[in-house]
Amino acid sequence: MTKAAQNIVLSPSRDIPFNKLILSQSNVRRIKAGVSVEELAEDIARRGLLQSLNVRPVVDADGVETGTFEIPAGGRRFQALSLLVKQKRLAKTAPIPCIVRDAASEILAEDDSLAENMQRVALHPLDQFRAFQALREKGQGEEAIAAAFFVTPQIVKQRLKLASVAPALLEVYAEDGMTLEQLIAFTVNPDPGRQVQVWDAVKNSWNKEPYSIRRMLTETSVRASDRRAVFVGVDAYEAAGGVVLRDLFQGDDGGWLEDPALLDQLVAAKLQAETEALVSEGWKWIEVATDLPYGYSHGLRRLAGDPAPMSDEESAAHAALLAEYRGLEEEYSGQDEYPEEVDARLGQLEITMEALGQRPLIYDPAEIGRAGVFVTLDRDGSLAVYRGYVRPEDEPREETAVQDGDGADVTGQGGDVGFSNWKPSATFAGGTVITSRGQPIGADASDEEDDGALKPLPERLVMELTAHRTLALREAIGRSPDVALTLLLLKLVTDTFRTSSASGSCLEASVRHVYMSAQAPNLKDSVVAKLVDERHAAWGADLPLGDDAALWDYLTVLNHGSRLALLAHCLSFGI
């Protein structure tokens, strides 16, 4: 005979006046967690009590009910109700829905309190995302939803963004197939198709970290921190119809620009507009590029301009700043360190004086007519204008002393072979006109009177004399290491620092500058590029490049270590 199943009898519910309820000491919750009592009170005031209190009759020593009820489960709700009563928003005798446990029950009060707290199942985050979405679809705005659930509008936007991820990916997340951090990464791109495509690519990969997902979703976009975006401005890009992807969950430096082609068009248009102001300066050419390659100025001569003088107002302002700076230095010279406000003021004075000292350069108008300008973007997105570069083909032409086009030198008086008697001459349609002592040579002898004037030496004799001189120089250089090093340095310095191919050196040694045809866009901004450029500029500032004789004298008096350092620098350009 089977035993009949015992029917379950639930504890009855009833409304009990608030002033008949007290908080039980059997409540197991001691540590505050979750929503604050103040927020819970506001929620009860808005929507009422959603869950009844679990109470037990309080009995006296004889086991007789006193008419008061203790609350082992629902203490936070009771505290929220107490706050509303204290604020006079709820009457002291207001009926409170309660589940009343029999005072003689075998279930302990602590058992009820523990069960109510432990058997709760937290809402899955996806359910919360979808609930927010449902509220918005039914007409509630983000601000109203945020106020109702005591969160910020930004959090509501984030939850709604998560709910808008491709449904297939939300199901994967619901089945614990991806983490919340991975799901968050997919929100950076609103295209569901692209989201699914990226997930299919990474789901079986060892590398499916959120940052990798985010990178794949934005790989065809341009960061808002990119110098092109900074130059144009994100507002201008959006005004032109461009779309910006934004990450609501972490810093994104302003987001990603979805239309690189549009961005490049805007950059080109703005760069072109910036160059219009340069046209009036009279330069022969202007080259505009978003990014100039490393070594872009190789082979070009840089004009040496003079800083523009300060106006009277600027000079007076600079003098006043300098006087204040020196006064502060003198006043606090005896102290180990400056007071914070004094140190800050000195820094401001230095910056202001430096700005006044950075004067625009004034160039020779004749040089401007043969020189050009590079216009590009600096690494921080600002406009960069590099003025005063002369191409080799635009250099003033200097005639070389030649005879019959064979390149041999023509002698002066006494058979000396050299350049001391030669002067540049004009170039005519018939070829180069060569002069001696200011007079052209090479004319037919029958056209001139035979007055004992100098006649050119025969070509064969010139070649034989040149061979003797060359061999003598080889012998002399071979036993003079210091002269040999100076000669080598002269040639290498000329190859490295001069932009014109013309050179008066007799040495057949050279550095052929190697140009990197394949290079990353940021090569010229790299640390090593800056080191090379700084070293090159430092040497260039010291070397007397305009005169071979002065350059020879300079190289001769350099100490041994400096000569070797300069040699290494020049040779490095042939690597």
CSV table of N, CA, C and O in Angstrom, one decimal, residues 75-187:
chain,number,residue,atom,x,y,z
A,75,GLY,N,14.6,42.4,5.3
A,75,GLY,CA,15.0,43.5,6.2
A,75,GLY,C,15.3,44.8,5.4
A,75,GLY,O,15.0,45.9,5.9
A,76,ARG,N,15.9,44.7,4.2
A,76,ARG,CA,16.2,45.9,3.4
A,76,ARG,C,14.9,46.6,3.0
A,76,ARG,O,14.9,47.9,2.9
A,77,ARG,N,13.9,45.8,2.6
A,77,ARG,CA,12.7,46.4,2.2
A,77,ARG,C,12.0,47.2,3.4
A,77,ARG,O,11.5,48.2,3.3
A,78,PHE,N,12.2,46.5,4.6
A,78,PHE,CA,11.6,47.2,5.8
A,78,PHE,C,12.4,48.5,6.1
A,78,PHE,O,11.7,49.5,6.5
A,79,GLN,N,13.7,48.5,5.9
A,79,GLN,CA,14.5,49.7,6.2
A,79,GLN,C,14.1,50.8,5.2
A,79,GLN,O,14.0,52.0,5.5
A,80,ALA,N,13.8,50.4,3.9
A,80,ALA,CA,13.4,51.4,2.9
A,80,ALA,C,12.0,52.0,3.3
A,80,ALA,O,11.8,53.2,3.2
A,81,LEU,N,11.1,51.1,3.8
A,81,LEU,CA,9.8,51.5,4.2
A,81,LEU,C,9.9,52.5,5.4
A,81,LEU,O,9.2,53.5,5.5
A,82,SER,N,10.8,52.2,6.3
A,82,SER,CA,11.1,53.0,7.5
A,82,SER,C,11.5,54.4,7.1
A,82,SER,O,11.1,55.4,7.7
A,83,LEU,N,12.4,54.5,6.1
A,83,LEU,CA,12.8,55.7,5.6
A,83,LEU,C,11.7,56.6,5.0
A,83,LEU,O,11.6,57.8,5.2
A,84,LEU,N,10.8,55.9,4.3
A,84,LEU,CA,9.6,56.6,3.7
A,84,LEU,C,8.7,57.1,4.8
A,84,LEU,O,8.1,58.2,4.7
A,85,VAL,N,8.6,56.3,5.9
A,85,VAL,CA,7.8,56.8,7.1
A,85,VAL,C,8.4,58.0,7.7
A,85,VAL,O,7.8,59.0,8.1
A,86,LYS,N,9.8,57.9,7.9
A,86,LYS,CA,10.5,59.0,8.5
A,86,LYS,C,10.4,60.3,7.7
A,86,LYS,O,10.3,61.4,8.2
A,87,GLN,N,10.3,60.1,6.4
A,87,GLN,CA,10.1,61.3,5.5
A,87,GLN,C,8.7,61.7,5.3
A,87,GLN,O,8.4,62.6,4.6
A,88,LYS,N,7.8,61.0,6.1
A,88,LYS,CA,6.4,61.3,6.1
A,88,LYS,C,5.7,61.1,4.7
A,88,LYS,O,4.8,61.8,4.3
A,89,ARG,N,6.3,60.2,4.0
A,89,ARG,CA,5.7,59.9,2.7
A,89,ARG,C,4.9,58.6,2.8
A,89,ARG,O,4.2,58.2,1.8
A,90,LEU,N,5.0,57.9,3.9
A,90,LEU,CA,4.2,56.7,4.2
A,90,LEU,C,3.7,56.8,5.6
A,90,LEU,O,4.4,57.1,6.6
A,91,ALA,N,2.4,56.4,5.8
A,91,ALA,CA,1.8,56.5,7.1
A,91,ALA,C,2.4,55.4,8.0
A,91,ALA,O,2.7,54.3,7.6
A,92,LYS,N,2.4,55.7,9.4
A,92,LYS,CA,2.9,54.7,10.3
A,92,LYS,C,2.1,53.5,10.4
A,92,LYS,O,2.5,52.4,10.7
A,93,THR,N,0.8,53.6,10.1
A,93,THR,CA,-0.1,52.5,10.2
A,93,THR,C,-0.5,51.9,8.8
A,93,THR,O,-1.4,51.1,8.6
A,94,ALA,N,0.3,52.3,7.8
A,94,ALA,CA,0.0,51.8,6.4
A,94,ALA,C,0.1,50.3,6.4
A,94,ALA,O,1.1,49.7,7.0
A,95,PRO,N,-0.8,49.6,5.7
A,95,PRO,CA,-0.8,48.1,5.7
A,95,PRO,C,0.4,47.7,4.8
A,95,PRO,O,0.5,48.2,3.6
A,96,ILE,N,1.2,46.7,5.3
A,96,ILE,CA,2.3,46.2,4.5
A,96,ILE,C,2.0,44.7,4.2
A,96,ILE,O,1.8,43.9,5.1
A,97,PRO,N,2.1,44.3,2.9
A,97,PRO,CA,1.9,42.9,2.5
A,97,PRO,C,2.9,42.0,3.1
A,97,PRO,O,4.2,42.3,3.0
A,98,CYS,N,2.5,41.0,3.8
A,98,CYS,CA,3.4,40.1,4.5
A,98,CYS,C,3.1,38.6,4.3
A,98,CYS,O,1.9,38.3,4.2
A,99,ILE,N,4.0,37.8,4.3
A,99,ILE,CA,3.8,36.3,4.4
A,99,ILE,C,4.1,35.9,5.8
A,99,ILE,O,5.2,36.2,6.3
A,100,VAL,N,3.1,35.3,6.5
A,100,VAL,CA,3.2,35.1,7.9
A,100,VAL,C,3.5,33.6,8.2
A,100,VAL,O,2.7,32.8,7.9
A,101,ARG,N,4.7,33.4,8.8
A,101,ARG,CA,5.1,32.0,9.1
A,101,ARG,C,4.5,31.7,10.5
A,101,ARG,O,4.5,32.6,11.4
A,102,ASP,N,4.1,30.5,10.7
A,102,ASP,CA,3.5,30.0,12.0
A,102,ASP,C,4.6,30.1,13.0
A,102,ASP,O,5.7,29.7,12.8
A,103,ALA,N,4.3,30.7,14.2
A,103,ALA,CA,5.3,30.8,15.3
A,103,ALA,C,5.8,29.5,15.7
A,103,ALA,O,6.9,29.4,16.2
A,104,ALA,N,5.0,28.4,15.6
A,104,ALA,CA,5.5,27.1,16.0
A,104,ALA,C,6.2,26.3,14.9
A,104,ALA,O,6.4,25.1,15.1
A,105,SER,N,6.5,27.0,13.8
A,105,SER,CA,7.1,26.2,12.7
A,105,SER,C,8.4,25.7,13.0
A,105,SER,O,9.2,26.3,13.8
A,106,GLU,N,8.8,24.5,12.5
A,106,GLU,CA,10.1,23.9,12.7
A,106,GLU,C,11.2,24.6,11.9
A,106,GLU,O,12.4,24.4,12.2
A,107,ILE,N,10.8,25.4,10.9
A,107,ILE,CA,11.8,26.1,10.1
A,107,ILE,C,12.3,27.3,10.9
A,107,ILE,O,11.5,28.2,11.3
A,108,LEU,N,13.6,27.4,11.1
A,108,LEU,CA,14.1,28.5,11.9
A,108,LEU,C,14.1,29.8,11.1
A,108,LEU,O,14.1,29.8,9.9
A,109,ALA,N,14.1,30.9,11.9
A,109,ALA,CA,14.0,32.2,11.2
A,109,ALA,C,15.3,32.4,10.4
A,109,ALA,O,15.3,33.0,9.3
A,110,GLU,N,16.5,32.0,10.9
A,110,GLU,CA,17.7,32.1,10.2
A,110,GLU,C,17.7,31.3,8.9
A,110,GLU,O,18.2,31.7,7.9
A,111,ASP,N,17.0,30.2,8.9
A,111,ASP,CA,16.8,29.4,7.7
A,111,ASP,C,16.1,30.1,6.6
A,111,ASP,O,16.5,30.1,5.4
A,112,ASP,N,15.0,30.8,7.0
A,112,ASP,CA,14.2,31.6,6.0
A,112,ASP,C,15.1,32.7,5.5
A,112,ASP,O,15.0,33.0,4.2
A,113,SER,N,15.8,33.4,6.3
A,113,SER,CA,16.6,34.6,5.9
A,113,SER,C,17.7,34.1,4.9
A,113,SER,O,17.9,34.7,3.9
A,114,LEU,N,18.3,33.0,5.3
A,114,LEU,CA,19.4,32.5,4.4
A,114,LEU,C,18.9,32.0,3.1
A,114,LEU,O,19.5,32.3,2.0
A,115,ALA,N,17.8,31.3,3.1
A,115,ALA,CA,17.2,30.8,1.9
A,115,ALA,C,16.8,31.9,0.9
A,115,ALA,O,17.0,31.8,-0.3
A,116,GLU,N,16.2,32.9,1.5
A,116,GLU,CA,15.7,34.0,0.6
A,116,GLU,C,16.9,34.7,-0.1
A,116,GLU,O,16.8,35.1,-1.3
A,117,ASN,N,18.0,34.8,0.5
A,117,ASN,CA,19.2,35.5,-0.1
A,117,ASN,C,20.0,34.6,-1.0
A,117,ASN,O,20.5,35.0,-2.0
A,118,MET,N,20.1,33.3,-0.6
A,118,MET,CA,20.9,32.4,-1.4
A,118,MET,C,20.2,31.8,-2.6
A,118,MET,O,20.9,31.5,-3.6
A,119,GLN,N,18.9,31.7,-2.6
A,119,GLN,CA,18.2,31.0,-3.7
A,119,GLN,C,17.8,32.0,-4.8
A,119,GLN,O,17.2,31.6,-5.7
A,120,ARG,N,18.2,33.3,-4.6
A,120,ARG,CA,17.9,34.2,-5.7
A,120,ARG,C,18.9,33.9,-6.9
A,120,ARG,O,20.0,33.6,-6.7
A,121,VAL,N,18.4,34.1,-8.1
A,121,VAL,CA,19.2,33.9,-9.3
A,121,VAL,C,19.3,35.3,-9.9
A,121,VAL,O,18.3,35.9,-10.2
A,122,ALA,N,20.6,35.8,-10.0
A,122,ALA,CA,20.8,37.1,-10.6
A,122,ALA,C,20.3,37.1,-12.0
A,122,ALA,O,20.4,36.1,-12.8
A,123,LEU,N,19.8,38.2,-12.4
A,123,LEU,CA,19.3,38.4,-13.8
A,123,LEU,C,20.5,38.3,-14.7
A,123,LEU,O,21.6,39.0,-14.5
A,124,HIS,N,20.4,37.6,-15.8
A,124,HIS,CA,21.4,37.5,-16.8
A,124,HIS,C,21.6,38.9,-17.4
A,124,HIS,O,20.6,39.5,-17.8
A,125,PRO,N,22.8,39.3,-17.7
A,125,PRO,CA,23.0,40.6,-18.2
A,125,PRO,C,22.3,40.8,-19.6
A,125,PRO,O,21.8,41.9,-19.8
A,126,LEU,N,22.2,39.8,-20.4
A,126,LEU,CA,21.5,39.9,-21.6
A,126,LEU,C,20.0,40.2,-21.4
A,126,LEU,O,19.4,41.0,-22.2
A,127,ASP,N,19.4,39.7,-20.4
A,127,ASP,CA,18.0,40.0,-20.1
A,127,ASP,C,17.8,41.4,-19.7
A,127,ASP,O,16.8,42.1,-20.1
A,128,GLN,N,18.8,41.9,-19.0
A,128,GLN,CA,18.8,43.4,-18.6
A,128,GLN,C,18.9,44.2,-19.9
A,128,GLN,O,18.2,45.2,-20.0
A,129,PHE,N,19.8,43.9,-20.8
A,129,PHE,CA,20.0,44.7,-22.0
A,129,PHE,C,18.7,44.7,-22.8
A,129,PHE,O,18.3,45.7,-23.3
A,130,ARG,N,18.1,43.5,-22.9
A,130,ARG,CA,16.9,43.4,-23.7
A,130,ARG,C,15.7,44.1,-23.0
A,130,ARG,O,14.8,44.7,-23.7
A,131,ALA,N,15.7,44.1,-21.7
A,131,ALA,CA,14.6,44.8,-21.0
A,131,ALA,C,14.7,46.3,-21.2
A,131,ALA,O,13.7,47.0,-21.4
A,132,PHE,N,15.9,46.8,-21.1
A,132,PHE,CA,16.1,48.3,-21.4
A,132,PHE,C,15.7,48.6,-22.8
A,132,PHE,O,15.0,49.6,-23.1
A,133,GLN,N,16.0,47.7,-23.8
A,133,GLN,CA,15.6,47.9,-25.2
A,133,GLN,C,14.0,47.9,-25.3
A,133,GLN,O,13.5,48.7,-26.0
A,134,ALA,N,13.4,47.0,-24.6
A,134,ALA,CA,11.9,46.9,-24.6
A,134,ALA,C,11.3,48.2,-24.1
A,134,ALA,O,10.3,48.7,-24.6
A,135,LEU,N,11.9,48.7,-23.0
A,135,LEU,CA,11.4,49.9,-22.4
A,135,LEU,C,11.5,51.1,-23.4
A,135,LEU,O,10.6,51.9,-23.5
A,136,ARG,N,12.6,51.2,-24.1
A,136,ARG,CA,12.8,52.3,-25.0
A,136,ARG,C,11.8,52.1,-26.2
A,136,ARG,O,11.3,53.1,-26.7
A,137,GLU,N,11.6,50.9,-26.6
A,137,GLU,CA,10.7,50.7,-27.8
A,137,GLU,C,9.3,51.0,-27.4
A,137,GLU,O,8.5,51.3,-28.3
A,138,LYS,N,9.0,51.0,-26.1
A,138,LYS,CA,7.6,51.4,-25.6
A,138,LYS,C,7.5,52.8,-25.2
A,138,LYS,O,6.5,53.2,-24.6
A,139,GLY,N,8.5,53.6,-25.6
A,139,GLY,CA,8.4,55.0,-25.4
A,139,GLY,C,9.2,55.7,-24.4
A,139,GLY,O,9.2,56.9,-24.3
A,140,GLN,N,9.9,54.9,-23.5
A,140,GLN,CA,10.7,55.5,-22.5
A,140,GLN,C,12.1,56.0,-23.0
A,140,GLN,O,12.7,55.2,-23.8
A,141,GLY,N,12.4,57.2,-22.7
A,141,GLY,CA,13.7,57.7,-23.1
A,141,GLY,C,14.9,57.2,-22.2
A,141,GLY,O,14.7,56.6,-21.2
A,142,GLU,N,16.1,57.4,-22.7
A,142,GLU,CA,17.3,57.0,-21.9
A,142,GLU,C,17.4,57.6,-20.6
A,142,GLU,O,17.7,57.0,-19.6
A,143,GLU,N,17.0,58.9,-20.5
A,143,GLU,CA,17.1,59.6,-19.2
A,143,GLU,C,16.0,59.0,-18.2
A,143,GLU,O,16.3,58.8,-17.1
A,144,ALA,N,14.8,58.7,-18.7
A,144,ALA,CA,13.8,58.1,-17.9
A,144,ALA,C,14.2,56.8,-17.4
A,144,ALA,O,14.0,56.4,-16.2
A,145,ILE,N,14.7,56.0,-18.3
A,145,ILE,CA,15.2,54.6,-17.9
A,145,ILE,C,16.3,54.7,-16.8
A,145,ILE,O,16.3,54.0,-15.8
A,146,ALA,N,17.2,55.6,-17.0
A,146,ALA,CA,18.3,55.8,-16.1
A,146,ALA,C,17.8,56.2,-14.7
A,146,ALA,O,18.2,55.7,-13.7
A,147,ALA,N,16.8,57.1,-14.7
A,147,ALA,CA,16.3,57.6,-13.4
A,147,ALA,C,15.5,56.5,-12.7
A,147,ALA,O,15.5,56.3,-11.5
A,148,ALA,N,14.8,55.6,-13.5
A,148,ALA,CA,14.0,54.6,-12.9
A,148,ALA,C,14.8,53.5,-12.2
A,148,ALA,O,14.4,52.9,-11.2
A,149,PHE,N,16.0,53.3,-12.8
A,149,PHE,CA,16.9,52.2,-12.3
A,149,PHE,C,18.1,52.7,-11.6
A,149,PHE,O,19.1,51.9,-11.4
A,150,PHE,N,18.2,54.0,-11.3
A,150,PHE,CA,19.2,54.6,-10.6
A,150,PHE,C,20.6,54.3,-11.2
A,150,PHE,O,21.6,53.9,-10.5
A,151,VAL,N,20.7,54.5,-12.5
A,151,VAL,CA,22.0,54.4,-13.2
A,151,VAL,C,22.2,55.6,-14.0
A,151,VAL,O,21.2,56.4,-14.2
A,152,THR,N,23.3,55.8,-14.5
A,152,THR,CA,23.6,57.0,-15.4
A,152,THR,C,23.0,56.7,-16.8
A,152,THR,O,23.0,55.6,-17.2
A,153,PRO,N,22.7,57.8,-17.5
A,153,PRO,CA,22.3,57.7,-18.9
A,153,PRO,C,23.4,57.0,-19.8
A,153,PRO,O,23.0,56.2,-20.7
A,154,GLN,N,24.6,57.2,-19.4
A,154,GLN,CA,25.7,56.5,-20.2
A,154,GLN,C,25.6,55.0,-20.0
A,154,GLN,O,25.8,54.2,-21.0
A,155,ILE,N,25.3,54.5,-18.8
A,155,ILE,CA,25.1,53.0,-18.6
A,155,ILE,C,23.9,52.5,-19.5
A,155,ILE,O,24.0,51.5,-20.1
A,156,VAL,N,22.8,53.3,-19.5
A,156,VAL,CA,21.7,52.9,-20.3
A,156,VAL,C,22.1,52.8,-21.8
A,156,VAL,O,21.8,51.9,-22.5
A,157,LYS,N,22.9,53.8,-22.3
A,157,LYS,CA,23.3,53.8,-23.7
A,157,LYS,C,24.2,52.6,-23.9
A,157,LYS,O,24.1,51.9,-25.0
A,158,GLN,N,25.0,52.2,-22.9
A,158,GLN,CA,25.9,51.0,-23.1
A,158,GLN,C,25.0,49.8,-23.2
A,158,GLN,O,25.3,48.9,-24.1
A,159,ARG,N,24.0,49.6,-22.3
A,159,ARG,CA,23.2,48.4,-22.3
A,159,ARG,C,22.4,48.3,-23.6
A,159,ARG,O,22.3,47.3,-24.2
A,160,LEU,N,21.9,49.5,-24.1
A,160,LEU,CA,21.2,49.5,-25.4
A,160,LEU,C,22.1,49.1,-26.5
A,160,LEU,O,21.7,48.5,-27.5
A,161,LYS,N,23.4,49.6,-26.5
A,161,LYS,CA,24.3,49.3,-27.5
A,161,LYS,C,24.6,47.8,-27.5
A,161,LYS,O,24.7,47.2,-28.6
A,162,LEU,N,24.7,47.2,-26.4
A,162,LEU,CA,24.9,45.7,-26.3
A,162,LEU,C,23.8,45.0,-26.8
A,162,LEU,O,23.9,43.9,-27.5
A,163,ALA,N,22.6,45.4,-26.6
A,163,ALA,CA,21.4,44.7,-27.1
A,163,ALA,C,21.3,44.8,-28.6
A,163,ALA,O,20.5,44.0,-29.2
A,164,SER,N,22.0,45.8,-29.2
A,164,SER,CA,21.9,45.9,-30.7
A,164,SER,C,22.9,45.1,-31.4
A,164,SER,O,23.0,45.2,-32.7
A,165,VAL,N,23.7,44.4,-30.7
A,165,VAL,CA,24.7,43.5,-31.4
A,165,VAL,C,23.9,42.4,-32.2
A,165,VAL,O,22.7,42.1,-31.9
A,166,ALA,N,24.5,41.9,-33.2
A,166,ALA,CA,23.9,40.9,-34.1
A,166,ALA,C,23.2,39.8,-33.2
A,166,ALA,O,23.8,39.3,-32.3
A,167,PRO,N,21.9,39.5,-33.5
A,167,PRO,CA,21.2,38.4,-32.7
A,167,PRO,C,22.0,37.1,-32.6
A,167,PRO,O,21.9,36.5,-31.5
A,168,ALA,N,22.7,36.7,-33.6
A,168,ALA,CA,23.4,35.5,-33.6
A,168,ALA,C,24.5,35.5,-32.5
A,168,ALA,O,24.7,34.5,-31.8
A,169,LEU,N,25.1,36.7,-32.3
A,169,LEU,CA,26.2,36.8,-31.3
A,169,LEU,C,25.6,36.9,-29.9
A,169,LEU,O,26.2,36.4,-28.9
A,170,LEU,N,24.4,37.5,-29.8
A,170,LEU,CA,23.7,37.6,-28.5
A,170,LEU,C,23.4,36.2,-28.0
A,170,LEU,O,23.5,35.9,-26.8
A,171,GLU,N,23.0,35.3,-29.0
A,171,GLU,CA,22.7,33.9,-28.6
A,171,GLU,C,23.9,33.2,-28.1
A,171,GLU,O,23.9,32.4,-27.2
A,172,VAL,N,25.0,33.5,-28.8
A,172,VAL,CA,26.3,32.8,-28.4
A,172,VAL,C,26.6,33.3,-27.0
A,172,VAL,O,27.1,32.5,-26.1
A,173,TYR,N,26.5,34.6,-26.7
A,173,TYR,CA,26.7,35.1,-25.4
A,173,TYR,C,25.8,34.5,-24.3
A,173,TYR,O,26.2,34.1,-23.2
A,174,ALA,N,24.5,34.3,-24.7
A,174,ALA,CA,23.5,33.8,-23.8
A,174,ALA,C,23.9,32.3,-23.4
A,174,ALA,O,23.6,31.9,-22.3
A,175,GLU,N,24.5,31.6,-24.3
A,175,GLU,CA,25.0,30.2,-24.1
A,175,GLU,C,26.4,30.2,-23.5
A,175,GLU,O,27.0,29.1,-23.5
A,176,ASP,N,26.9,31.3,-23.0
A,176,ASP,CA,28.3,31.4,-22.5
A,176,ASP,C,29.3,31.0,-23.5
A,176,ASP,O,30.4,30.5,-23.2
A,177,GLY,N,29.0,31.3,-24.8
A,177,GLY,CA,30.0,31.0,-25.8
A,177,GLY,C,31.0,32.1,-26.0
A,177,GLY,O,32.0,32.0,-26.7
A,178,MET,N,30.7,33.3,-25.4
A,178,MET,CA,31.7,34.4,-25.4
A,178,MET,C,31.5,35.1,-24.1
A,178,MET,O,30.5,35.1,-23.4
A,179,THR,N,32.6,35.9,-23.7
A,179,THR,CA,32.5,36.7,-22.5
A,179,THR,C,31.8,38.0,-22.8
A,179,THR,O,31.7,38.4,-23.9
A,180,LEU,N,31.5,38.7,-21.7
A,180,LEU,CA,30.9,40.0,-21.8
A,180,LEU,C,31.9,41.0,-22.4
A,180,LEU,O,31.5,41.8,-23.2
A,181,GLU,N,33.2,40.8,-22.1
A,181,GLU,CA,34.2,41.7,-22.6
A,181,GLU,C,34.3,41.5,-24.2
A,181,GLU,O,34.5,42.5,-24.9
A,182,GLN,N,34.2,40.3,-24.6
A,182,GLN,CA,34.2,40.1,-26.1
A,182,GLN,C,32.9,40.7,-26.7
A,182,GLN,O,33.0,41.3,-27.8
A,183,LEU,N,31.8,40.5,-26.1
A,183,LEU,CA,30.5,41.1,-26.6
A,183,LEU,C,30.7,42.6,-26.7
A,183,LEU,O,30.2,43.2,-27.7
A,184,ILE,N,31.2,43.2,-25.7
A,184,ILE,CA,31.4,44.7,-25.7
A,184,ILE,C,32.3,45.1,-26.9
A,184,ILE,O,32.0,46.1,-27.5
A,185,ALA,N,33.3,44.3,-27.2
A,185,ALA,CA,34.2,44.7,-28.3
A,185,ALA,C,33.4,44.8,-29.6
A,185,ALA,O,33.8,45.6,-30.5
A,186,PHE,N,32.4,44.0,-29.8
A,186,PHE,CA,31.6,44.0,-31.0
A,186,PHE,C,30.8,45.2,-31.2
A,186,PHE,O,30.3,45.5,-32.3
A,187,THR,N,30.5,45.9,-30.1
A,187,THR,CA,29.7,47.1,-30.2
A,187,THR,C,30.4,48.3,-31.0
A,187,THR,O,29.7,49.3,-31.3
